[in-house]
XYZ file of C-alpha atoms in Angstrom:
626
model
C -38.787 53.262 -39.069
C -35.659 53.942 -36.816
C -33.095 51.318 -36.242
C -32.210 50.447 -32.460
C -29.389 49.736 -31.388
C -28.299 46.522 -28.720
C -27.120 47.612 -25.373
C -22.948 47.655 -25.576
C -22.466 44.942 -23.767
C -25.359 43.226 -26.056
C -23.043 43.774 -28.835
C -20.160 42.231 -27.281
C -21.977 39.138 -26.057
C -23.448 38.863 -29.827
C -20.276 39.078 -31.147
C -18.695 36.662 -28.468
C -21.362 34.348 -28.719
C -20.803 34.039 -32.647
C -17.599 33.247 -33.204
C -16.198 31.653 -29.492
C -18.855 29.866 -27.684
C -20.471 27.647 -30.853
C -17.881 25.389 -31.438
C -20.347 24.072 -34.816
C -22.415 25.969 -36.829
C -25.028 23.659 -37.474
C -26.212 23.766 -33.634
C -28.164 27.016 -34.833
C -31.029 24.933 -36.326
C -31.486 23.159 -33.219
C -31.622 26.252 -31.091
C -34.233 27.909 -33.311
C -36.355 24.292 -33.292
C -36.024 24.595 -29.245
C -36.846 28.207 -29.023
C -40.085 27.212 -31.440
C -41.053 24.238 -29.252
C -41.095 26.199 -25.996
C -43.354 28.695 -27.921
C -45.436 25.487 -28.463
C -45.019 24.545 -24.859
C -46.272 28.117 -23.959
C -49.827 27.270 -25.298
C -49.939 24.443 -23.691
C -49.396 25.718 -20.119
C -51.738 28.502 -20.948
C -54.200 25.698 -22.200
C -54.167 23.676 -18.307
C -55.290 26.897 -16.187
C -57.238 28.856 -19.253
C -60.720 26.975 -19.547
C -61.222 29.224 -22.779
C -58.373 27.930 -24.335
C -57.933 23.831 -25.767
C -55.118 22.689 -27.014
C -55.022 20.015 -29.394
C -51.688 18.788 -30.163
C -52.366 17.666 -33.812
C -52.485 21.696 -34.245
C -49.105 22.197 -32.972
C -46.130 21.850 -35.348
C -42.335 23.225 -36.674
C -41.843 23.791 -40.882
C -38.865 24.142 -42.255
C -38.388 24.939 -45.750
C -35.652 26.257 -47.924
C -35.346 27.748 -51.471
C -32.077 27.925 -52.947
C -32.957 30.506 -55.265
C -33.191 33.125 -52.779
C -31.219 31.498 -50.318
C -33.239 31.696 -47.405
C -34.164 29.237 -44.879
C -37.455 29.306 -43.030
C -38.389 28.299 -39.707
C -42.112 28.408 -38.698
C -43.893 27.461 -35.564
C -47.677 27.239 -34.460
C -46.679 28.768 -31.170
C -47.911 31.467 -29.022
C -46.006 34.456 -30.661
C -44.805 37.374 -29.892
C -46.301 40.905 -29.132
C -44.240 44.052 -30.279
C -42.973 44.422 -26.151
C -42.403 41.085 -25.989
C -40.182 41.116 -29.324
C -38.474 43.949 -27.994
C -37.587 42.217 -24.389
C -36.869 38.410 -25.598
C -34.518 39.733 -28.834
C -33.466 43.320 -28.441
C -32.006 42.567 -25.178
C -29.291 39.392 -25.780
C -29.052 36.969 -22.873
C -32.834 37.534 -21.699
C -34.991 34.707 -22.001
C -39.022 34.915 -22.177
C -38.652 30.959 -21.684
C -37.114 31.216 -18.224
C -39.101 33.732 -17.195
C -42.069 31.334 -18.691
C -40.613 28.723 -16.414
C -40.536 30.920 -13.174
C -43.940 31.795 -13.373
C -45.113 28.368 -14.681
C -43.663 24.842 -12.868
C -43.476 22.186 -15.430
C -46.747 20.307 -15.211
C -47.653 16.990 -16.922
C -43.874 16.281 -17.359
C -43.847 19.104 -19.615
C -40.878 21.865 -19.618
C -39.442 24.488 -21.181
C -36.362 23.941 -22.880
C -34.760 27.806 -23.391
C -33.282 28.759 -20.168
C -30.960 31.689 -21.888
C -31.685 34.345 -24.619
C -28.489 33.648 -26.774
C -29.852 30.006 -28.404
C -31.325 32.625 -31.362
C -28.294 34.949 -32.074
C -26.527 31.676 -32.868
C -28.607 32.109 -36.204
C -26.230 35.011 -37.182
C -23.086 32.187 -37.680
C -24.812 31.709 -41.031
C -27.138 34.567 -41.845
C -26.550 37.981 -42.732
C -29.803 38.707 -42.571
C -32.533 37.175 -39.923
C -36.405 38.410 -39.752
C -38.469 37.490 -37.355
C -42.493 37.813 -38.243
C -44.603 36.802 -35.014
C -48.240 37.068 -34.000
C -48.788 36.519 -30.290
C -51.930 34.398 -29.506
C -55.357 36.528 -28.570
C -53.816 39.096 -31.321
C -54.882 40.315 -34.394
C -51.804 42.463 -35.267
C -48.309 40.863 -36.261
C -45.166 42.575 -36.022
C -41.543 42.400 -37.648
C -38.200 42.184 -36.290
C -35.499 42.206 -38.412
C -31.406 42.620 -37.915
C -28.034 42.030 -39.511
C -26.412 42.035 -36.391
C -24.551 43.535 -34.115
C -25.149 47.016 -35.651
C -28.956 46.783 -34.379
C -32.245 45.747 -35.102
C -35.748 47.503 -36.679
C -39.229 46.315 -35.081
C -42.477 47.320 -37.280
C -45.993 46.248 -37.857
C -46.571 43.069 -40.175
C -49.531 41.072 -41.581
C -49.768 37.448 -40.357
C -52.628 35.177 -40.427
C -51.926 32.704 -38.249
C -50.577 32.792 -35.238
C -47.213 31.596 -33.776
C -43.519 32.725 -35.375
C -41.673 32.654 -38.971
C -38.041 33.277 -38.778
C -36.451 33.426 -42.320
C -32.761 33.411 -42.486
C -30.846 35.193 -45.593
C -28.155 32.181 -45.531
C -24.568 34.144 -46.300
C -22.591 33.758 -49.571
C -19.610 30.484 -49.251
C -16.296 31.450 -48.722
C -12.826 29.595 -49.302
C -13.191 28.434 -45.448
C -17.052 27.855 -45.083
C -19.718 26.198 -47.367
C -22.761 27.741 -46.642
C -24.780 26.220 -49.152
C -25.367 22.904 -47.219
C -28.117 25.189 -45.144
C -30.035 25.014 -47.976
C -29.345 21.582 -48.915
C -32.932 18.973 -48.129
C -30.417 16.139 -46.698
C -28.011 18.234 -44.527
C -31.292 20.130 -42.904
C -32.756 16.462 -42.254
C -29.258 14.847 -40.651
C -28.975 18.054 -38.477
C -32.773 17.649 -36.853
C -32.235 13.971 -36.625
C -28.803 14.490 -34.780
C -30.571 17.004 -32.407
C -33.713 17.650 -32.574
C -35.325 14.160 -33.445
C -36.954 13.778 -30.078
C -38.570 17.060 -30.106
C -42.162 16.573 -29.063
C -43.819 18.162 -31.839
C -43.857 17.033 -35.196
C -40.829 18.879 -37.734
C -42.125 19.285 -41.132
C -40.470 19.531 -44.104
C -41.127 19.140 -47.696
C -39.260 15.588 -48.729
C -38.119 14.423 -52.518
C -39.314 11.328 -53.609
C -39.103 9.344 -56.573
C -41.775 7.614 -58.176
C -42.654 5.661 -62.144
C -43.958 7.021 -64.612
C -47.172 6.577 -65.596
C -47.448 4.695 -68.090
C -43.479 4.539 -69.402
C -41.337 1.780 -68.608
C -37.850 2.366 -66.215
C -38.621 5.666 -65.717
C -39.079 7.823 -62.956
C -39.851 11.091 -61.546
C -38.907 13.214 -58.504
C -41.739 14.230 -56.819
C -41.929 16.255 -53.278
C -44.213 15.699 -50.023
C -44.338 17.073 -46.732
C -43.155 14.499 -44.301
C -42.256 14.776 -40.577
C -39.149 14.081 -39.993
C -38.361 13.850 -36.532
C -39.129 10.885 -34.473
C -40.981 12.796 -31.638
C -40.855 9.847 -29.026
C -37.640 9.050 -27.640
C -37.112 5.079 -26.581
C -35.839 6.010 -23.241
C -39.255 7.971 -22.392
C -41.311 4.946 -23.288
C -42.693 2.303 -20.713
C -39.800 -0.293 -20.129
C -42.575 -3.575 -20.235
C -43.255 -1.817 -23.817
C -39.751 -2.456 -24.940
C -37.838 -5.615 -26.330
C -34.291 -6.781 -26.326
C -34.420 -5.979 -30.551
C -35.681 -2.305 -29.512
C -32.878 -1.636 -27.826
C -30.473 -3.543 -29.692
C -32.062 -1.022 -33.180
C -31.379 1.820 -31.363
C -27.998 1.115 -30.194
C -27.309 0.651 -33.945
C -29.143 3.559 -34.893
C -27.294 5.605 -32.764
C -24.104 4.101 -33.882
C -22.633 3.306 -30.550
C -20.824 0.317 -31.903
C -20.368 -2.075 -34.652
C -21.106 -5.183 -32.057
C -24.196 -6.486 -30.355
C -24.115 -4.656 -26.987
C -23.661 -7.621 -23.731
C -26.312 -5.964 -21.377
C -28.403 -2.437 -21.489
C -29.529 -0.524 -18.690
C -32.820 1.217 -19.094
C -32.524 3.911 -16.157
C -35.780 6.231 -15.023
C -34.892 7.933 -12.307
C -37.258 10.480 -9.881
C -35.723 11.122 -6.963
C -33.035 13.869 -6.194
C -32.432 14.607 -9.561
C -35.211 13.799 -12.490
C -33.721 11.934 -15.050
C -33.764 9.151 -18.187
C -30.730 7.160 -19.252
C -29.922 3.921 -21.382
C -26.923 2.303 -21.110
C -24.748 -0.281 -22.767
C -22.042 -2.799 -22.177
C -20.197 -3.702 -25.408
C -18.899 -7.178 -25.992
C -16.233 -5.701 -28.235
C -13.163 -3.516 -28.075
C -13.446 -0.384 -30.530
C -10.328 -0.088 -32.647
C -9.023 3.184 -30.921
C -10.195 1.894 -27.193
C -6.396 2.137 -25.789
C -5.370 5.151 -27.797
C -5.243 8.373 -27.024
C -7.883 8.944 -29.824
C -10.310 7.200 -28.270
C -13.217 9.954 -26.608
C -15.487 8.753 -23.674
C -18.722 9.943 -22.930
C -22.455 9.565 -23.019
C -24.617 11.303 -25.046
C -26.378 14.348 -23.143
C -30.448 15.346 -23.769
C -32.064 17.903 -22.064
C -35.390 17.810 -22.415
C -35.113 15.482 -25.564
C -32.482 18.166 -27.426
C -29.195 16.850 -27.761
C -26.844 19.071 -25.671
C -23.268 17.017 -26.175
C -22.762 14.352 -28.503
C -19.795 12.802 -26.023
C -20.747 14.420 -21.826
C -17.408 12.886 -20.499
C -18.052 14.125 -16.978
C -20.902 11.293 -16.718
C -18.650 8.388 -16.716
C -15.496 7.523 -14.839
C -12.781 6.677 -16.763
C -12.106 2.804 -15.531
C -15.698 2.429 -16.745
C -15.286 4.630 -20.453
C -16.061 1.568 -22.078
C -20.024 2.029 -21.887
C -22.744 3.286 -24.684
C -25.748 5.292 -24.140
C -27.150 8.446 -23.348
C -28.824 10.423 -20.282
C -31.827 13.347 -20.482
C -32.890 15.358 -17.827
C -34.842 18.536 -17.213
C -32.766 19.141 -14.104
C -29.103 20.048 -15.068
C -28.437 23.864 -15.375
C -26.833 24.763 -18.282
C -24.671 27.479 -19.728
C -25.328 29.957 -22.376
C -24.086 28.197 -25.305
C -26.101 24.786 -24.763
C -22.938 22.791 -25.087
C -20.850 23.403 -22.211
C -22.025 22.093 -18.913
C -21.396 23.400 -15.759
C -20.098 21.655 -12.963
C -23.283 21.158 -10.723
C -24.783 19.449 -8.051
C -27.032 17.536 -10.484
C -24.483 16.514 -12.689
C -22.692 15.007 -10.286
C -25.220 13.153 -8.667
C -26.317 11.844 -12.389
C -22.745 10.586 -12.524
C -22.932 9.170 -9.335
C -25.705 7.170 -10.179
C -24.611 6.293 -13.355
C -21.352 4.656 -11.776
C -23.304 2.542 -9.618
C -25.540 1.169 -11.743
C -23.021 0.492 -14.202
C -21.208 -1.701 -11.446
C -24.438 -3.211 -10.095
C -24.995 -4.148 -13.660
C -21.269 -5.720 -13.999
C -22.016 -7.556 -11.068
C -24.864 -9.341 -11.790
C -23.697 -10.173 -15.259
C -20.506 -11.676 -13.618
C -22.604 -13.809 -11.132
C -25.741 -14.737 -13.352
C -24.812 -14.529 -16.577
C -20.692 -15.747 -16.618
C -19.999 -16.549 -19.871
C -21.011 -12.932 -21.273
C -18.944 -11.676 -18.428
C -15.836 -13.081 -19.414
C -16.414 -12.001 -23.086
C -16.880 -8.601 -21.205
C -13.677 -8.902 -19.151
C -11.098 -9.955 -22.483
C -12.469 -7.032 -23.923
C -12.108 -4.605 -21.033
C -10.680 -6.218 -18.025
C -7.427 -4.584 -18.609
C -9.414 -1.089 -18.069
C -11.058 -2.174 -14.672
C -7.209 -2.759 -13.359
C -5.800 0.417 -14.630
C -8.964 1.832 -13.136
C -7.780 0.117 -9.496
C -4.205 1.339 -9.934
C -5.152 4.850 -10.750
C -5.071 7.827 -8.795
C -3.474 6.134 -5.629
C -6.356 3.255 -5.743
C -8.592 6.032 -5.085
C -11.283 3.867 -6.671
C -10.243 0.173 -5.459
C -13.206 -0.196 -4.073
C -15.251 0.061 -6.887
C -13.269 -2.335 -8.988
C -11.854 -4.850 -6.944
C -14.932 -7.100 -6.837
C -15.231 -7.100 -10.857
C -11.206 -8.414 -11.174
C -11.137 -11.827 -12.071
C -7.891 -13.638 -12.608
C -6.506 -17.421 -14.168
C -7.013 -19.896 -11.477
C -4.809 -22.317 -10.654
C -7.288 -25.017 -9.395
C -10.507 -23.903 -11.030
C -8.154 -23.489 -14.514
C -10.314 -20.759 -15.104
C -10.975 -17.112 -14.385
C -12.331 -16.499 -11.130
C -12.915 -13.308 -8.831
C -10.904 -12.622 -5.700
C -14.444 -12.986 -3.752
C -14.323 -16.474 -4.773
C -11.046 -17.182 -4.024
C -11.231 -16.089 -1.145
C -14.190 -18.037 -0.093
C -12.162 -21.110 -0.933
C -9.191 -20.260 1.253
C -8.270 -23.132 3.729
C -8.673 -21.661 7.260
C -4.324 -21.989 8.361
C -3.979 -20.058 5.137
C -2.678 -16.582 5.663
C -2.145 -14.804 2.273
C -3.714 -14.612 -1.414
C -1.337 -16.390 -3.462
C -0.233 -15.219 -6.753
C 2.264 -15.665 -9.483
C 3.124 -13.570 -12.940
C 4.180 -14.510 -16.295
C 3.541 -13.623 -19.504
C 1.366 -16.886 -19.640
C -0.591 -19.299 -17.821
C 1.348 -21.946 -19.412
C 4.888 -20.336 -18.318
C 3.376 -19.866 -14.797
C 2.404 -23.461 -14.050
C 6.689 -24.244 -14.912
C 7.813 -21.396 -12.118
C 9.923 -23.066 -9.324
C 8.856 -20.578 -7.407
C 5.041 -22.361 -7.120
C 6.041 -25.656 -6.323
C 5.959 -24.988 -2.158
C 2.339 -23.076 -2.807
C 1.445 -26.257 -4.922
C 2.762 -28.929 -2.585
C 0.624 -27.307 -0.016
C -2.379 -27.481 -1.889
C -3.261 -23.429 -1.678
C -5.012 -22.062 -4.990
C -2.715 -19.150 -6.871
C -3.957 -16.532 -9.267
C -2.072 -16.449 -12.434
C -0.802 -12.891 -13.713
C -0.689 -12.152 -17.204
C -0.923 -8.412 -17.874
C 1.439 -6.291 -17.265
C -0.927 -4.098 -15.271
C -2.020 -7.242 -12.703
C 0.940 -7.087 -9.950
C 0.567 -2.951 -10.420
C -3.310 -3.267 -9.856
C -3.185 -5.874 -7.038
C -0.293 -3.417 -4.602
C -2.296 -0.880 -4.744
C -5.724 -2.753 -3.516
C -3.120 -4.336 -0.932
C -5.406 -6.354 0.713
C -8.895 -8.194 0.029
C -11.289 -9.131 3.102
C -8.545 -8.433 5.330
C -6.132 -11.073 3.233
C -3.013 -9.493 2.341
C -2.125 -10.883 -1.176
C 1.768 -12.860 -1.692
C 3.253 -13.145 -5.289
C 4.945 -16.823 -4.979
C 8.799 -15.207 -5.720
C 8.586 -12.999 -2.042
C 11.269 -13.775 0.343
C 8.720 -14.789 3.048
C 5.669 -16.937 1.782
C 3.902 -17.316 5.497
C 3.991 -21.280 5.091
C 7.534 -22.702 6.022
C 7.041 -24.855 9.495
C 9.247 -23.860 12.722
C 10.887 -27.124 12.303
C 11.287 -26.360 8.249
C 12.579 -22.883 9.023
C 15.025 -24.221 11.315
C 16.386 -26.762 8.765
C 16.618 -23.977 6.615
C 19.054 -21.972 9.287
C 20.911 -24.657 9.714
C 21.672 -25.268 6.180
C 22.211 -21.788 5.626
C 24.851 -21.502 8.286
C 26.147 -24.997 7.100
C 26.963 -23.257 3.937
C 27.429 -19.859 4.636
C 31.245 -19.428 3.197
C 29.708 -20.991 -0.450
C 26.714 -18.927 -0.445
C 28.658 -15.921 0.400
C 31.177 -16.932 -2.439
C 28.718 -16.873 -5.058
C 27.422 -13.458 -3.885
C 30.366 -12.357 -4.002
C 31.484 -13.693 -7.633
C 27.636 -12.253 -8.854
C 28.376 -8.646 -7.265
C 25.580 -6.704 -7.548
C 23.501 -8.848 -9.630
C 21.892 -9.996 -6.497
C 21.556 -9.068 -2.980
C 22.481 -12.461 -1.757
C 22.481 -16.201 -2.174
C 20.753 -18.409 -0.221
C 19.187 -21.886 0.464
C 16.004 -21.956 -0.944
C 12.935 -23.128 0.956
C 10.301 -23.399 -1.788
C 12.213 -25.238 -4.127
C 11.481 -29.252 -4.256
C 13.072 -30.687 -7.947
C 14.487 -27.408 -9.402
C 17.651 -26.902 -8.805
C 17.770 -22.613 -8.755
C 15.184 -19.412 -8.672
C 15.171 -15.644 -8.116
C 13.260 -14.724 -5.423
C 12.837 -10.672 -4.668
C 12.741 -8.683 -1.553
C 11.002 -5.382 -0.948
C 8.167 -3.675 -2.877
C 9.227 -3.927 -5.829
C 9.167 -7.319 -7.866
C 11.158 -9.061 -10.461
C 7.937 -8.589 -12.774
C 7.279 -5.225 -12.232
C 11.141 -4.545 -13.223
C 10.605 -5.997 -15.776
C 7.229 -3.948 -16.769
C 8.926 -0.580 -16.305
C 12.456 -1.337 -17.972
C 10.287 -2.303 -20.961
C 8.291 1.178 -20.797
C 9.073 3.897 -23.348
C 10.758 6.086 -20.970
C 12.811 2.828 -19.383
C 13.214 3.372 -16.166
C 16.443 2.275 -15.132
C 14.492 0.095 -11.901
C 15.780 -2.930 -10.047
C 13.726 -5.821 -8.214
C 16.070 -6.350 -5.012
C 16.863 -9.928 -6.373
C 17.848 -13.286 -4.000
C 19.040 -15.612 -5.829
C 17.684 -19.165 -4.419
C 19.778 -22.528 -4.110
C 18.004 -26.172 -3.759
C 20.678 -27.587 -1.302
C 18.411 -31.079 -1.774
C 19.652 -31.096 -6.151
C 22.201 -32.967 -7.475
C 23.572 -29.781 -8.700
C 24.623 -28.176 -5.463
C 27.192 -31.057 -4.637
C 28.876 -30.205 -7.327
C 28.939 -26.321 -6.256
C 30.407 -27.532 -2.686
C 33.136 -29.558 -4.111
C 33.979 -26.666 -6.505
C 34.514 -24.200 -3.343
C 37.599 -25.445 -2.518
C 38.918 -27.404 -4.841
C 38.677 -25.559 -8.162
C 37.324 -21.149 -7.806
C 36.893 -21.153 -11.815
C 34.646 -24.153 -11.910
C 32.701 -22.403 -8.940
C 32.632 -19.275 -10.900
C 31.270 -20.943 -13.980
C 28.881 -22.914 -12.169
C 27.555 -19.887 -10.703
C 27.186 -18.019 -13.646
C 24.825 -20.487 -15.222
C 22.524 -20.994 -12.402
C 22.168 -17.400 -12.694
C 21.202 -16.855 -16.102
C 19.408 -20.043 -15.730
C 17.423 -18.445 -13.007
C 16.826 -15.326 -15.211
C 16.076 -17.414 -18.495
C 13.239 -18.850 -15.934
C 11.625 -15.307 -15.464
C 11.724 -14.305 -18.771
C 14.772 -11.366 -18.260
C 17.319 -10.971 -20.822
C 21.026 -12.545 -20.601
C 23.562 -9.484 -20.209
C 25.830 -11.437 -22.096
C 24.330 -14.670 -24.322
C 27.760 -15.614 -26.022
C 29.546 -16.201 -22.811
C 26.481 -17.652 -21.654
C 26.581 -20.462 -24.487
C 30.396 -20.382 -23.855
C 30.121 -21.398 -20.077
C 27.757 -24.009 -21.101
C 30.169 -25.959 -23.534
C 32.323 -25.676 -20.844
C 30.591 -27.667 -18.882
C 30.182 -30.067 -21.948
C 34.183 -30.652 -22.864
C-alpha cells in the first residue's frame, strides 16, 4: 500500500488552512457535521429524479461518539459515500469540493441545498488530530474503501469492509500540551455545546450517546448513571417555521436561549425574504442598554447561518453602526463564502441583506414610535443617544435615515416629541425650528435667552445631550425649516419697527457699550442691546457656527480643544440695572468696570461656563454690598 503524496501547493494550503484561517478549533466538528449532511442531502437529490431510489428521512442521521480510552472521536453519517475515485478527488486534492460540484449539476430543489461549497471544511479536522481515517461506502456499492492521513506528509487509500452505507471518520484526538487542552474533544458536554452552538439546526437528527442519572431500584437516595442515545440537535430552526405558527413567548424563549440579552426584547422582526436575494432573519429591539453598549468593548453584529450552520457568531457587516443596538440573526443559501466558513466576502448579496436589514429595522422604529409610544421612548433613553451620533457621523452621510426617529423635550407638549411633529405644529409666519441647550430641561426653561421665543408663543426643543446641537448642524435643515438655537445673534422674529428701536438704542448707547467691550477685551466680541431679553437684566448670545454649548462640549473632551463660541454679550437697556451702568460711564470708570465684570460672569454662571476667576468674582460682589 503506497502512500501519496498532496500536490505542493495542497500541502501549503493544508498547512495554511491549519494554523491561520481557523481562528477556533472547535469549528472542526461543525465542518465535518456539514460535510456529513450534504452527503445526506446527496441521497436525497438522487431520491427526486431516481424512481428506484426512496428516501425516507427517519433513515437519515449523524453519530457521534467518543471513547476516552483510545482517544478517538467518531463521526458517522447515513450518507451516500464515497467510491475509491471519488475519495481520491474530494480529499487527496485540498480545496476541491464534490459538494459544489453536487450543486452545479443539481439546483437546490424543495428548498433543499448543499452546504460545502469548498474542499478545506475537512482538513480543519487536522487542528486536533494526528491521525484522521476516513471509511466510506458509496451508495449502489458493495465494496468500502479507506482513506487515512496524518497530514501534510500524504495520505494511503485501500479497500475496507463496511456494511452500511454512508461515511465514518474517526479522529485520533492529539496528546494536551501546556498551550492546548485537547481532552475537551472527548469530553460528552463540550461535544454537545459545540453542535448546539453550530450545528443545532442541522436538518438531520445528531446522535449521541447521553449520561443520565436515574434511582436505584429498590435503595433509597441513591442513584446511578446510566447512558442513552439522544438527539441532540434541534433540527428545526424558529426562523424557518410558519410566522402564524409562532407566539410572542416563542420568540421571547429564543431570544433568551440565544442569549441576546438579559431584558425582554421591545419588538422582533420575523423577516422571510424571496426576492433578489433568498433569505431568513429575526430581529430584536432591546428595551435595555447592555453594560459595555458605549465602550469600546462592546461588538455589534448579527448572528450569520448559512443554510442553518452557524457561519459568525457576531456578522458586523449586516448592521450599520447608528443601529448596533439590535439582536438576532440572518440565514441564507445565497451569500458566497470563503474557504474557511468564517470570513465573508464582500458581495453583492451581502450587501443587499444589509440593505434590507437597515430598512426594516427603521420601518420597525417607526411604527413603534407612532403606534406603540410608550415602548418607543423606553427605546429612545436607552439608545437615542446612538441614533444622533449615527446623524452626526460621517458628514451626516446617514441623516436621512435617522432624522425622523430623533425625538427631543418639548417645550409645549412637556414631553418628547419628533421633529415631524413639531414641525406640523409650526405657526405659518414662523420661519425657523427653535431650540435651546442645557444640561437640563429644568435649567432650559430659566434661559433669558427663551423668553422672546416664549413671548411669541413658538414651541422650542430642549437639548440635553451633549451630542444634540452636534447632531442637529449637521441635518441642517428639516422639511425645508432651517433649525435656530434661541442664543443666535439673529432669531428671524424681531419686527421692523422692534429692530429699529433696537438701532436706535444701540446708537443711543454706543460709547457705553463700546466701553464695556473694551474693559472685557477679548472675552467677547462685543456688547450690545439685547432684543430678546424682557425681565433679565444680561445674556450671552453667540455668533457664527459655532455655539456657546458646543464650546463648552469640546473644552470638556479628553483632548480639550482649546475652541471658542464667538460670544455677544447682551444688555436689557429696559432693567433697572442698566441705569446704573449709564450713570457709572461718566461719573465713576471703576464702578463701570465692576459692574461689568459681574454681568459677565453672571451671564456665564447662566450657561453653565466656569468663572476664570471666582474669588474676585465674590470680591466684586461685596463690593457692591459695602
Amino acid at each position: 500500500m503506497a502512500k501519496m503524496q498532496f500536490k505542493a501547493e495542497s500541502k501549503r494550503l493544508l498547512d495554511m488552512m491549519i494554523h491561520s484561517i481557523y481562528t477556533q478549533k472547535e469549528i472542526f466538528l461543525r465542518e465535518l457535521i456539514s460535510n456529513s449532511s450534504d452527503a445526506i442531502d446527496k441521497i436525497y437529490y438522487k431520491a427526486l429524479t431516481d424512481e428506484n431510489l426512496t428516501f425516507n428521512k427517519e433513515d437519515y442521521y449523524i453519530r457521534i461518539s467518543a471513547d476516552k480510552d483510545s482517544r478517538t472521536l467518531k463521526l458517522s453519517d447515513t450518507g451516500i459515500g464515497m467510491t475509491r475515485e471519488e475519495l481520491e478527488n474530494n480529499l487527496g486534492v485540498i480545496a476541491k469540493s464534490g459538494s459544489l460540484a453536487f450543486k452545479n449539476e443539481n439546483e437546490a430543489k424543495d428548498g433543499f441545498n448543499i452546504i460545502g461549497q469548498f474542499g478545506v471544511g475537512f482538513y480543519s479536522a487536522f487542528m486536533v488530530a494526528d491521525n484522521v481515517t476516513v471509511i466510506s461506502r458509496a451508495l449502489g456499492r458493495d465494496e468500502a474503501f479507506k482513506w487515512e492521513s496524518e497530514g501534510a506528509d500524504g495520505y494511503t487509500i485501500e479497500t475496507a469492509s463496511k456494511e452500511t452505507v454512508g461515511t465514518d471518520i474517526i479522529l485520533k484526538i492529539k496528546e494536551n500540551t501546556e498551550d492546548e487542552q485537547y481532552d475537551e474533544f472527548l469530553e460528552e458536554y463540550r461535544l454537545r455545546a459545540i453542535i448546539k452552538k453550530y450545528s443545532d439546526f442541522i436538518r438531520y437528527p445528531i446522535k449521541m450517546d447521553v449520561t443520565r442519572s436515574r434511582a436505584v431500584e429498590g435503595k433509597e437516595n441513591e442513584y446511578e448513571d446510566y447512558t442513552e442515545e439522544q438527539t441532540v440537535n434541534s433540527m428545526v430552526p424558529i426562523w424557518r417555521r410558519n410566522k402564524n405558527e409562532l407566539t410572542d413567548e416563542d420568540y421571547q424563549n429564543f431570544y433568551f436561549e440565544k442569549r441576546y440579552g438579559f431584558d425582554k426584547p421591545l419588538k422582533h422582526v420575523h423577516i422571510s425574504a424571496d426576492g433578489a436575494v433568498v433569505y431568513n432573519a429575526i430581529l430584536f429591539i432591546p428595551e435595555n442598554t447592555p453594560f459595555d453598549y458605549y465602550t469600546k468593548e462592546y461588538e455589534k453584529g448579527l448572528e450569520l447561518y448559512s443554510n442553518g450552520v452557524l457561519i459568525m457568531e457576531k456578522c458586523g457587516d449586516l448592521l450599520p453602526d447608528y443601529f448596533s443596538f439590535v439582536k438576532g440573526m440572518v440565514d441564507s443559501e445565497d451569500l458566497s463564502l470563503n474557504i474557511s466558513r468564517e470570513l465573508l466576502q464582500h458581495d453583492r448579496q451581502l450587501k443587499l441583506i444589509a440593505k434590507n436589514i437597515k430598512n426594516k429595522i427603521k420601518s420597525t422604529l417607526l411604527s413603534l414610535q407612532k403606534d406603540e409610544r410608550d415602548n418607543y421612548e423606553k427605546f429612545y433613553k436607552s439608545f437615542g443617544r446612538q441614533l444622533k451620533f449615527g446623524a452626526y457621523s460621517d458628514f451626516g452621510a446617514n441623516k436621512e435615515d435617522l432624522q425622523d426617529l430623533l425625538m427631543f423635550y418639548s417645550s409645549k407638549e412637556k414631553k418628547l416629541v419628533s421633529l415631524a411633529e413639531y414641525v406640523s405644529r409650526m405657526p405659518e409666519d414662523q420661519k425657523y425650528i427653535y431650540y435651546a441647550t442645557g444640561d437640563s430641561v429644568e435649567r432650559i426653561e430659566k434661559l433669558p435667552q427663551t423668553e422672546l421665543v416664549a413671548d411669541k408663543g413658538y414651541e422650542m426643543l430642549y437639548f440635553t445631550d451633549d451630542i444634540d446641537e452636534f447632531a442637529i448642524k449637521t441635518i441642517a435643515k428639516y422639511k425645508d425649516k432651517e433649525f435656530k438655537n434661541v442664543s443666535s445673534g439673529d432669531l428671524g422674529i424681531e419686527s421692523d419697527e422692534a429692530a429699529k428701536v433696537a438701532e436706535a438704542e444701540e446708537n443711543e448707547n454706543k460709547d457705553l457699550f463700546e466701553a464695556m467691550a473694551g474693559i472685557l477685551g477679548d472675552k467677547v466680541k462685543a456688547v450690545k442691546a439685547s432684543k430678546r431679553l424682557k425681565s433679565h437684566p444680561v445674556c450671552l448670545s453667540s455668533e457664527g457656527e459655532l455655539t456657546i454649548e458646543m464650546e463648552k462640549v469640546l473644552r470638556s473632551m479628553p483632548n480639550g480643544e482649546d475652541v471658542k463660541a464667538e460670544k455677544v454679550l447682551e444688555i436689557n437697556v429696559n432693567h433697572p440695572v442698566f441705569s446704573s451702568l449709564k450713570a457709572s460711564l461718566g461719573s465713576d470708570k471703576e464702578k463701570l468696570g465692576l459692574y461689568t465684570n459681574l454681568l459677565y460672569n453672571q451671564a456665564l454662571l447662566i450657561e453653565g461656563l466656569p468663572i476664570q476667576d471666582p474669588v474676585e468674582f465674590t470680591n466684586d460682589i461685596c463690593k457692591v454690598m459695602v
